Amino acid sequence: MPDETALHCAGRSDALLNAQLAYALNGYSFDGLASHHVHALNREAILRRVSTPLQRYCLLNNCEPWECIAAVLNRFRRREDGSRIWPTYRMAREIFNGTVHPADKTRDEIFQSVQRRLFLPKPVHAEVIQHLRVMGLTGDNHQ
């Protein structure tokens, strides 16, 4: 009867070989086991280089700045009849057409980004409002 310790060691070395082979076949070095930690460090370094709250928010939440602008426009006050001041078709026609804002987006893309209902922290919201003021889309008294 074979020694259980030897079987256990053989099983462990098989697992190690399988892991090394899997990493080699996928184009990684075996040091890739620590890659999650490296990615976290890289992300922190990128976050330190990113300067504005909007850029940081977009990096952390995997979105683009135009989505934050659409989210703020979507939450603007409504008219007396309850209709939105900036419905998606108007955003697509008047803002995200490549002239007012460089992002050229369709109504469906804008609708999908609005449906994500991004929660914008106050500094990000304030920066978006500044962008909207520069584009001439808000009055000076909008908070």
C-alpha atoms as one frame of an Amber mdcrd trajectory, in Angstrom:
protein
   0.000   0.000   0.000   1.474   3.365  -1.022   2.457   5.945   1.551  -0.318
   8.549   2.046   2.178  11.380   2.475   3.770  10.528  -0.874   0.315  10.492
  -2.544  -0.540  13.812  -0.938   2.736  15.363  -2.126   2.224  13.938  -5.613
  -1.262  15.441  -5.724   0.066  18.810  -4.625   2.836  18.752  -7.247   0.252
  17.812  -9.914  -1.857  20.793  -8.913   1.211  23.017  -9.025   2.137  21.738
 -12.478  -1.439  22.250 -13.683  -1.413  25.823 -12.399   1.940  26.546 -14.023
   0.761  24.988 -17.286  -2.485  26.975 -17.248  -0.587  30.208 -16.666   1.923
  29.372 -19.397  -0.795  28.489 -21.919  -2.669  31.713 -21.187   0.459  33.785
 -21.690   1.066  34.645 -18.042   4.115  34.066 -15.949   3.576  32.035 -12.815
   4.182  35.221 -10.798   0.769  36.217 -12.132  -0.733  34.889  -8.919   0.176
  38.244  -7.365  -1.265  40.184 -10.296  -4.415  41.240  -8.403  -2.230  43.049
  -5.906  -0.231  44.653  -8.712  -3.440  45.790 -10.439  -4.626  47.353  -7.198
  -1.339  49.232  -6.864  -1.508  50.358 -10.507  -5.074  51.559  -9.983  -4.017
  53.615  -6.967  -1.164  55.139  -8.966  -3.560  56.002 -11.792  -6.001  57.498
  -9.289  -3.233  59.695  -7.887  -2.421  60.964 -11.409  -6.063  61.645 -12.295
  -6.730  65.233 -11.357 -10.450  66.039 -11.253 -13.267  64.442  -9.219 -15.157
  63.635 -12.441 -12.191  61.742 -13.892 -11.684  59.835 -10.631 -15.375  58.927
 -10.443 -15.397  57.740 -14.061 -12.270  55.645 -13.520 -13.647  53.984 -10.381
 -17.169  53.385 -11.732 -16.267  52.362 -15.270 -18.229  55.128 -16.968 -17.493
  58.034 -19.276 -17.868  61.767 -18.534 -20.728  62.153 -21.005 -22.745  59.632
 -18.959 -22.390  61.824 -15.868 -23.505  64.857 -17.888 -26.529  62.913 -19.149
 -27.337  61.818 -15.584 -27.323  65.415 -14.334 -29.382  66.675 -17.295 -31.860
  63.848 -16.712 -32.319  64.987 -13.092 -32.973  68.643 -13.926 -36.209  70.159
 -12.663 -39.263  69.213 -14.676 -41.710  71.511 -16.408 -45.081  72.322 -14.838
 -46.771  69.579 -16.870 -44.318  66.993 -15.466 -42.334  66.421 -18.671 -38.560
  66.445 -18.520 -36.643  69.525 -19.617 -33.997  67.245 -21.193 -35.575  64.031
 -22.538 -33.179  61.576 -24.204 -34.183  62.469 -27.765 -33.472  66.167 -27.084
 -30.114  65.307 -25.458 -29.194  63.245 -28.527 -30.313  65.960 -30.935 -28.965
  69.067 -29.198 -26.036  68.044 -26.965 -24.453  64.675 -27.773 -24.301  65.244
 -31.519 -20.584  65.948 -31.764 -20.942  69.748 -31.937 -21.908  70.929 -28.410
 -20.252  67.962 -26.704 -17.542  65.901 -28.455 -19.265  62.564 -27.698 -21.519
  61.646 -30.617 -24.194  59.422 -29.042 -27.494  57.942 -30.169 -30.724  58.214
 -28.213 -30.480  54.530 -27.212 -26.964  54.974 -25.787 -28.114  57.989 -23.791
 -31.196  56.116 -22.567 -29.071  53.164 -21.406 -26.667  55.443 -19.522 -29.582
  57.285 -17.882 -31.070  53.934 -16.837 -27.877  53.142 -14.898 -28.880  55.967
 -12.530 -25.333  56.939 -11.615 -25.027  58.291  -8.091 -22.825  61.369  -8.348
 -21.044  62.634  -5.228 -21.261  66.397  -4.646 -17.797  67.312  -6.043 -18.536
  65.341  -9.224 -21.990  66.890  -9.542 -20.489  70.369  -9.067 -17.896  69.731
 -11.785 -20.575  68.485 -14.182 -22.616  71.635 -13.506 -19.508  73.697 -14.344
 -19.201  71.838 -17.663 -22.885  72.452 -18.372 -22.461  76.174 -17.616 -19.537
  76.355 -20.035 -21.699  74.677 -22.687 -24.417  77.251 -21.946 -26.995  74.696
 -20.788 -27.749  76.071 -17.289 -28.387  79.375 -15.632 -25.820  80.712 -13.182
 -28.046  79.972 -10.195 -28.189  76.179 -10.681 -26.691  74.306  -7.738
